[in-house]
Structures are given as structure tokens and as C-alpha cells.
Coordinates of C-alpha atoms in Angstrom, one line a residue:
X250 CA 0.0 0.0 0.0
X251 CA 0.8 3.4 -0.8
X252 CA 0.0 4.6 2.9
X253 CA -2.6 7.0 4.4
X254 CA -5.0 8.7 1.8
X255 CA -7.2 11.6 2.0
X256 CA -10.0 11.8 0.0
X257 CA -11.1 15.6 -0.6
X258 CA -14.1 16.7 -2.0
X259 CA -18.1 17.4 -2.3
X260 CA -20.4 14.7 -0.9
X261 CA -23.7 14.4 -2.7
X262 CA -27.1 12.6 -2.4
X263 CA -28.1 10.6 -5.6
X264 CA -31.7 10.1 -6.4
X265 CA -32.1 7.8 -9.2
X266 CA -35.5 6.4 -11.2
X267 CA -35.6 2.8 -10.0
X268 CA -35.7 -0.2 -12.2
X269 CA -33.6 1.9 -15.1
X270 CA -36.6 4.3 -15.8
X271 CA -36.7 7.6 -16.7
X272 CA -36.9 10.3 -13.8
X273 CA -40.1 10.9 -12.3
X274 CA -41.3 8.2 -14.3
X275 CA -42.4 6.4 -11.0
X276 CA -43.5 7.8 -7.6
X277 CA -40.1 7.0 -6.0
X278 CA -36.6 7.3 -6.6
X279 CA -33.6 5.2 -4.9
X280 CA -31.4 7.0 -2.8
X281 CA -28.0 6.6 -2.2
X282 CA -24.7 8.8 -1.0
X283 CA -21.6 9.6 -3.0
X284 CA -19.1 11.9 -4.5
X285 CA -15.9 10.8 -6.2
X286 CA -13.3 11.4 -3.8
X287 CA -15.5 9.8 -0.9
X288 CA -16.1 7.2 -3.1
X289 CA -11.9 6.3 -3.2
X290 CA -12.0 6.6 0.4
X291 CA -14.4 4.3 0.8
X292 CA -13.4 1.6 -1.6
X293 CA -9.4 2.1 -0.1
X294 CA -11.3 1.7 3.4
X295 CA -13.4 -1.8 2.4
X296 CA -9.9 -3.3 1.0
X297 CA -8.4 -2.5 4.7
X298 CA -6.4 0.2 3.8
X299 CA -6.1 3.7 5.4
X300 CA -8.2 6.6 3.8
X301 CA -9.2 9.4 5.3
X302 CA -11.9 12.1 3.8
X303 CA -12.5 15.9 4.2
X304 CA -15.2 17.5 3.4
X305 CA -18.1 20.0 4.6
X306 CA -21.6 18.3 5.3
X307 CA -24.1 20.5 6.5
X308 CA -26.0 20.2 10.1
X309 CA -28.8 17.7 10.0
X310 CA -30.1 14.5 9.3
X311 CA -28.8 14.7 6.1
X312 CA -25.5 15.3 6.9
X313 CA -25.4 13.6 9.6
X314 CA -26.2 10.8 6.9
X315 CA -23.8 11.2 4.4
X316 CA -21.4 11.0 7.1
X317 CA -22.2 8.0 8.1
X318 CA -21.8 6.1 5.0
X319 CA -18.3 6.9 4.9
X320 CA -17.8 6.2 8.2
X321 CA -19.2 2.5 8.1
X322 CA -17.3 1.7 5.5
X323 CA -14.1 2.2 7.8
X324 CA -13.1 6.0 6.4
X325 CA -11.8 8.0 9.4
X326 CA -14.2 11.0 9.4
X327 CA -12.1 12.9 12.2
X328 CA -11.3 16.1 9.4
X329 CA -14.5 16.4 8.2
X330 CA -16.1 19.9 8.6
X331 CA -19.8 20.8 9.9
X332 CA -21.4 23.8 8.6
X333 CA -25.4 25.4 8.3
X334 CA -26.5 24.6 4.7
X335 CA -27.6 22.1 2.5
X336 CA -25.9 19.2 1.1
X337 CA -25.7 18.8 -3.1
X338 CA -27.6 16.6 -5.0
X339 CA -27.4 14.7 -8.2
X340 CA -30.2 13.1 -10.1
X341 CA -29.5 9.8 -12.3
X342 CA -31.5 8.3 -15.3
X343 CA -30.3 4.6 -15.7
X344 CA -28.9 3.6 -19.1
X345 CA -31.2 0.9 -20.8
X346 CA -30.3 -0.5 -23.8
X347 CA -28.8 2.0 -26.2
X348 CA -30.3 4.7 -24.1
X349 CA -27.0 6.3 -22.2
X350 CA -27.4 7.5 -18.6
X351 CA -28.4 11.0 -17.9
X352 CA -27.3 13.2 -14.9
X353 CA -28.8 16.6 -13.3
X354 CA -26.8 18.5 -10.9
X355 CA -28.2 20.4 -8.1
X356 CA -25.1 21.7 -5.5
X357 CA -25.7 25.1 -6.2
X358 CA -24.5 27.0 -2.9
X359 CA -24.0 23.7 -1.1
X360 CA -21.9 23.8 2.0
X361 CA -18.6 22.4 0.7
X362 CA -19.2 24.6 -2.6
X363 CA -19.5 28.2 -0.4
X364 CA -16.5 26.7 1.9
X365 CA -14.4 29.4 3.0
X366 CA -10.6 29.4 1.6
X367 CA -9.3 29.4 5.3
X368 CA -12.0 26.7 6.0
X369 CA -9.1 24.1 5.9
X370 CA -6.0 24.3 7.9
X371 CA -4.0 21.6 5.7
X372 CA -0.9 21.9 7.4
X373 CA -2.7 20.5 10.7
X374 CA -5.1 18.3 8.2
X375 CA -2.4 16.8 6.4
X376 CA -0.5 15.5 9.4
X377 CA 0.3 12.0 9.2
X378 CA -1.1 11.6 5.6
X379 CA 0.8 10.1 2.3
X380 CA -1.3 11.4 -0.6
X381 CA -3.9 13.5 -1.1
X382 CA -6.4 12.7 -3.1
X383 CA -8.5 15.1 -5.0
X384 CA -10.3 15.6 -8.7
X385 CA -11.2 17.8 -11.9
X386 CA -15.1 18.1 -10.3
X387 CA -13.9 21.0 -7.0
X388 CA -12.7 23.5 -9.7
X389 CA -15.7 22.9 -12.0
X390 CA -18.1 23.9 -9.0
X391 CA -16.8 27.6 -8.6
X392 CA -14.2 30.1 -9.1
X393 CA -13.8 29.9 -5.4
X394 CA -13.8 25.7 -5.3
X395 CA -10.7 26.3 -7.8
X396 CA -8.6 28.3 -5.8
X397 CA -9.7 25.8 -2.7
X398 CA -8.4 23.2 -4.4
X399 CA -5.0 24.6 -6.1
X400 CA -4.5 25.5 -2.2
X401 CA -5.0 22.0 -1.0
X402 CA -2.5 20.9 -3.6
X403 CA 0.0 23.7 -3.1
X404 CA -0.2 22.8 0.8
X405 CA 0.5 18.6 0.3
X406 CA 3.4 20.0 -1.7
X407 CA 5.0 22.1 0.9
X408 CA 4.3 19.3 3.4
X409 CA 6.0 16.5 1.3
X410 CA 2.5 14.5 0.1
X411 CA 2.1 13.3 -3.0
X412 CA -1.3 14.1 -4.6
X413 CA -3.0 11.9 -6.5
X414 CA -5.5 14.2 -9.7
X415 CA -8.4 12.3 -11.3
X416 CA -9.8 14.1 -14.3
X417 CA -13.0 13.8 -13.7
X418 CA -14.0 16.1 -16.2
X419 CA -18.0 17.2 -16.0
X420 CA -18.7 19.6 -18.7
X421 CA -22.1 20.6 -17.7
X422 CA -20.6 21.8 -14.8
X423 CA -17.7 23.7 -16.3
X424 CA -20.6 25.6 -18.3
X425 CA -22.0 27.7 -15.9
X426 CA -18.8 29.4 -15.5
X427 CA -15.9 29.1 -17.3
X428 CA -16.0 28.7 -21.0
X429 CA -12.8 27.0 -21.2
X430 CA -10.7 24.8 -17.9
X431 CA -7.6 24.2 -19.7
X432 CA -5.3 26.4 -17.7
X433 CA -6.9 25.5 -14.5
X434 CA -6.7 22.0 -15.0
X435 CA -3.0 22.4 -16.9
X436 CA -2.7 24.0 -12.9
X437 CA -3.8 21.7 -11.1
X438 CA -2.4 18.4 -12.6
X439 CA 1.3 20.6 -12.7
X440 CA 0.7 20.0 -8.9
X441 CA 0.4 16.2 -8.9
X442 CA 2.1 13.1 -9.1
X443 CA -0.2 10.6 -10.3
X444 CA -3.1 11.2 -13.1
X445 CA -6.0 9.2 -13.7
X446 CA -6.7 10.3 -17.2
X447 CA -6.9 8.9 -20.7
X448 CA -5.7 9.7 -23.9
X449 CA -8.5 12.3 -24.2
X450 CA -7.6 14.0 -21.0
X451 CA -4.3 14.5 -22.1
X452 CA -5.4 15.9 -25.5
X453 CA -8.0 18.7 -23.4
X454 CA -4.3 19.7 -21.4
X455 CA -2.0 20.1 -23.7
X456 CA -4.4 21.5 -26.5
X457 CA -3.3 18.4 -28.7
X458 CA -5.6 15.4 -30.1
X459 CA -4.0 12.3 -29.2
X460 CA -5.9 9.0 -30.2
X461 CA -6.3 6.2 -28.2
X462 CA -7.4 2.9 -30.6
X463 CA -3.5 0.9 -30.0
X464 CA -1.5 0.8 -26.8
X465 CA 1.4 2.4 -28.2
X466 CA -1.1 5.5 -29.3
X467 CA -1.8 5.9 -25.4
X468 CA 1.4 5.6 -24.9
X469 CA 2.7 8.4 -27.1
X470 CA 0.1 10.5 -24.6
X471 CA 1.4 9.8 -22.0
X472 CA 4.7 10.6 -23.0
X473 CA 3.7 13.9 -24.1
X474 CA 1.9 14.3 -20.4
X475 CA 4.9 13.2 -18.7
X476 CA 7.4 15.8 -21.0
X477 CA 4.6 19.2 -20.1
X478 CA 4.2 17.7 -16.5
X479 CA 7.7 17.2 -14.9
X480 CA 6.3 16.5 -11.6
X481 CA 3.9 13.7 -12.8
X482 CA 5.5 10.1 -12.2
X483 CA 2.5 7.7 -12.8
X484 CA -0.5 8.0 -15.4
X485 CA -3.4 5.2 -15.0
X486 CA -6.4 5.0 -17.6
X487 CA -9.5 2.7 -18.4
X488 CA -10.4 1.9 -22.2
X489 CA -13.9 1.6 -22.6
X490 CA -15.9 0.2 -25.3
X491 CA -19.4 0.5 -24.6
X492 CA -21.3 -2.5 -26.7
X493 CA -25.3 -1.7 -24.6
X494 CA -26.1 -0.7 -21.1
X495 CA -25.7 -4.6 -20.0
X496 CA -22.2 -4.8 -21.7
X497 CA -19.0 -3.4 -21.8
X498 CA -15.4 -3.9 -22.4
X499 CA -12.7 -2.9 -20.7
X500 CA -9.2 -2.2 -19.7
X501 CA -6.6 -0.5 -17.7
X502 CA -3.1 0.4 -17.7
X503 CA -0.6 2.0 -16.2
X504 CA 2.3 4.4 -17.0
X505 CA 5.6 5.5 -15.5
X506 CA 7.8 7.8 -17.1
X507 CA 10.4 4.2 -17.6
X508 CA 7.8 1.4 -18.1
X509 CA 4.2 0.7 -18.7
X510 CA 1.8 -2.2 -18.6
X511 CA -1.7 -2.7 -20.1
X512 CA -4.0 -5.4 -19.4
X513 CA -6.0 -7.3 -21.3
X514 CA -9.6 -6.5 -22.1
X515 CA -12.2 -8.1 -20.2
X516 CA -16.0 -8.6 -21.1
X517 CA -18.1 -6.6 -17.5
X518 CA -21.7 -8.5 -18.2
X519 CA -25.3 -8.0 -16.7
X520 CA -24.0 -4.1 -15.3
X521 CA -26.0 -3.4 -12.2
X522 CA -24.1 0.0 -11.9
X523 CA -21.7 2.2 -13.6
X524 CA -21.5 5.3 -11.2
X525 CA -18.4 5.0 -9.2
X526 CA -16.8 1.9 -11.2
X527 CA -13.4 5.3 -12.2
X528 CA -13.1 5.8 -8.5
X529 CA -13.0 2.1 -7.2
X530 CA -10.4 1.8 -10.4
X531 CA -8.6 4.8 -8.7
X532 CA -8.6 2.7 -5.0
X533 CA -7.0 -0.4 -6.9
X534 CA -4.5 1.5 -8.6
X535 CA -3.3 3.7 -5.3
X536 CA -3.7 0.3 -3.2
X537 CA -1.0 -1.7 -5.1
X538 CA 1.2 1.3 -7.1
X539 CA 4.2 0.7 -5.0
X540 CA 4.3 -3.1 -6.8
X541 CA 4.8 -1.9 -10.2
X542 CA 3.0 -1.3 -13.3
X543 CA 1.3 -4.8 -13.5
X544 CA 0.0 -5.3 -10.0
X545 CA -1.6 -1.3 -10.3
X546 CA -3.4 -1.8 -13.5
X547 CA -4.7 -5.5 -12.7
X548 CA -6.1 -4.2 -9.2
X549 CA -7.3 -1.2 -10.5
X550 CA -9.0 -3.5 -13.5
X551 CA -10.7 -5.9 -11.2
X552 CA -11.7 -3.0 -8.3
X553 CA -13.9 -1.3 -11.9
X554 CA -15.1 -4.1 -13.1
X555 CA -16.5 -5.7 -9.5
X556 CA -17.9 -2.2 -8.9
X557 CA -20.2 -2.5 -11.7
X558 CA -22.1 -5.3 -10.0
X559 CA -23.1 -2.9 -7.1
X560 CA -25.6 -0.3 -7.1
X561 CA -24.7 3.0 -5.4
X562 CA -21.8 5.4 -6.1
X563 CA -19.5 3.1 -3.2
X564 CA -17.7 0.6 -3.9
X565 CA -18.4 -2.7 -1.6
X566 CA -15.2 -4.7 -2.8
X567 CA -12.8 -6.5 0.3
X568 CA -9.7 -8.2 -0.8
X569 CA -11.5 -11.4 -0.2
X570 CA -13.4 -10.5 -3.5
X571 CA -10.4 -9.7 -5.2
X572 CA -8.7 -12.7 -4.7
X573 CA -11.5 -14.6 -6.2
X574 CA -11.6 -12.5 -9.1
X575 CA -10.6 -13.6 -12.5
X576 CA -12.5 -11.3 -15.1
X577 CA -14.9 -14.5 -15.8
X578 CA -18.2 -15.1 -15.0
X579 CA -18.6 -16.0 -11.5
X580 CA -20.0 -18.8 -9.7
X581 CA -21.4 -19.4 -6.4
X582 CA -18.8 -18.8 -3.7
X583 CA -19.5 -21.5 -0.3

């Protein structure tokens, strides 16, 4: 294991149409809690390893809640901020059939989203802590979420944490605001050590379309990321080939600036859930990166793929599951 993570970012509530409907379709909607970087904590937490989160929830039942989902799943909670307010939601349209999914944001004015910039004392917050872990979607909220989270990253720096920058890119959100991220995101990833971005990531940085059909095309990518970014030592990515709703291919692979390793593509059947499958890839990745290339990208394959069989954002993966997992259908485990 990599050591301590902490997870920082929004936590939301996700209403969903049931039964892969259409919203408000039916008179009720499943409920669950979320948010990308809680959603790494929680799958490091449910593989044994230590993750941390931060984050601001607002007074109440709900936050009181949301809290508690991270919590259960073994997440220490003990830097997470309490605030009046109201907590961000997201609504979800299952995919069916050819029909993609469809999301609808609402975390306008949310309490993490009107945080303070001296909300977070990160040199007392990142005491004891290895990486930081934190994504594309806190600078696409706001202005003021941006410069939130360049602090964050500026402050692991100083303290000697590496920080771990999933893309995460939400254009919708992005929209309201700013008309076009590059240099922001160019800013932020300048900051980290580890990306967990594709091909097309890379080509919205550096202004430069890279393809993505061949491993050595993804490779050339990465190069290119590596040469802009001197700090960045480690690149992981998912291909994705999206056949229907029910079925999917997919890899994973990951790249140092001296070796990479891409695994094979496996078929992901029957899909229960794909919401949160990037951030339990993300968990597997930072669980086994100090074994290399190979052990990263196959943990990272297997945490995705296993994540699609569970409904909700979190992942419910142990390492029990992941030593019986071999990319196959499975059978009845006694």
C-alpha cells in the first residue's frame, strides 16, 4: 500500500429512477450517497487500507447521513467539517439499452461549494497523511472551489504529500462558468504526481488530439503528459468500449515515465451500476502502485469491473473478493 490517503471533495445525495426508468417516471426514486473522492476513500477503506476524507456536510439528518456512510465503511471522518446549509444533490437516469445514462446536478451554494478558503488548515489536516487525493469536479463547481483546491495541492506540496488528480472532467458543470478549464486543469495536474486520465484528458491539457485505438497510441500521450508535467510520475487509464447498457469492455493500464503495462480487455456482463466503477479503479490503482506497473493496473481493472455489480456510487469490494476474481463469470462462492 501506498499509505494513508485523503480523500477531498463534495459529498452528494443521488436520487435515481428505479428499475432503469426515466426520472419521475415512477412515484419513488432510490437514494444513495456519493461523490468521487468519498467514493476512493471508501473503496481504499473496504480493502483494509487507510483513507481518510475531508469534506463540509451541513448540520442535519442529512449530513449527519452522508457522514455515516463513509464512516461505516471504515473511512476516518475525524477532518471532516460541519457547517449550516444544505448538502448537493445529483439526479441519475439509468442507461437501458442503447439509451446512455443521464445526470442533473443540483449543488448550487452547497456547504462544501461556499467553503471558506481558510476553512481548511492543511498543514494541521495533512499531518500523518501520504497522498492527497482530489479531482477535476472541486474546480468545476466555482471560481472559489478552484482556488480551494490549487491551495490543497500547493499545501500537500509544501508538506512533502504526494497528490494523486483524477480528471474527472463534468462539462455541464464547467458551463456555468468558465468557457474553457484548460489552464486551470493544466494548474492543477502541474501539482500532482499521479493522473488518472486517458488519452483524451491529455489531449483537453496540452491542447493536442492524441488517439487512443493501439497501446502504443496511449502511450505516445502519455509521454507527451509526462514531457509538459515534470512532476507527474505515474498516469493510469481505463479503455472503454461500450457495446449496450448490460455490456461493456474494458481495460486498464498503467504508465511511468520508464515502463508501462496494459492489461488485457475483459468482457463486464449483466452491469448493475456504472456510477463510481473510475473511482474504485482509482482505489485499486493507489492500493497496489508501489508493486509496479502490472499489480496497479490489474487491481485497478478488477476493483472497476467488480464495482459494476453494485448499485450505489461506493464501492463494496474487500480483498476477499479480489482474490477470487478472475475477469470470468462467476459462480457461487461457499
Amino acid at each position: 500500500m501506498t499509505g494513508t490517503v485523503l480523500c477531498f471533495g463534495e459529498m452528494l445525495l443521488r436520487l435515481a429512477a428505479p428499475d432503469r426508468g426515466h426520472l419521475f417516471q415512477e412515484a419513488r426514486l432510490d437514494a444513495h450517497f456519493g461523490g468521487a473522492e468519498a467514493n476512493v476513500a471508501v473503496a481504499l477503506a473496504r480493502l483494509g487500507e487507510p483513507a481518510a476524507v475531508i469534506t463540509t456536510l451541513p448540520h442535519g439528518s442529512l449530513g449527519d447521513a452522508a457522514l455515516e456512510s463513509v464512516r461505516a465503511a471504515g473511512v476516518d471522518v475525524a477532518r471532516v467539517k460541519r457547517t449550516d446549509g444544505r448538502l448537493g444533490l445529483y439526479f441519475l437516469s439509468p442507461p437501458s439499452g442503447p439509451r446512455g445514462a443521464h445526470i442533473v446536478y443540483d449543488r448550487l451554494d452547497s456547504s462544501f461549494a461556499v467553503a471558506p478558503s481558510d476553512a481548511y488548515d492543511w498543514p494541521a489536516l495533512l499531518q500523518g497523511i501520504d497522498w492527497l487525493h482530489l479531482s477535476g469536479i472541486i474546480p468545476a463547481i466555482a471560481p472559489e472551489a478552484a482556488r480551494l483546491s490549487l491551495d490543497a495541492i500547493a499545501a500537500a506540496k509544501a508538506a512533502g504529500v504526494q497528490v494523486s488528480f483524477d480528471g474527472n472532467f463534468r462539462a455541464s458543470m464547467w458551463a456555468r462558468w468558465c468557457v474553457d478549464p484548460q489552464q486551470i486543469l493544466v494548474d492543477h495536474v502541474a501539482g500532482a504526481d499521479l493522473l488518472f486520465g486517458s488519452h483524451r484528458d491529455i489531449s483537453l491539457l496540452l491542447g493536442e488530439d492524441f488517439a487512443g485505438d493501439t497501446p502504443d497510441a496511449r502511450r505516445r500521450a502519455c509521454e507527451a503528459a509526462f514531457v509538459r508535467f515534470p512532476s507527474l510520475t505515474c498516469i493510469a487509464s481505463t479503455a472503454r468500449r461500450v457495446i449496450d447498457a448490460d455490456t461493456h469492455e474494458l481495460s486498464a493500464r498503467v504508465d511511468r515515465r520508464d515502463a508501462a503495462f496494459e492489461t488485457e480487455t475483459i468482457l463486464v456482463t449483466q452491469i448493475v451500476d456504472r456510477i463510481g466503477t473510475g473511482d474504485a479503479f482509482a482505489a485499486g490503482v493507489l492500493s497496489r502502485l508501489d508493486e509496479g506497473c502490472e499489480a496497479a493496473a490489474h487491481c485497478g481493472l478488477a476493483m472497476a469491473a467488480l464495482k459494476h455489480a453494485t448499485a450505489g456510487d461506493h464501492s463494496r469490494t474487500t480483498r476477499a473478493d479480489l482474490a477470487a476474481f478472475t475477469g470470468a463469470p462467476a459462480d457461487v462462492r461457499r
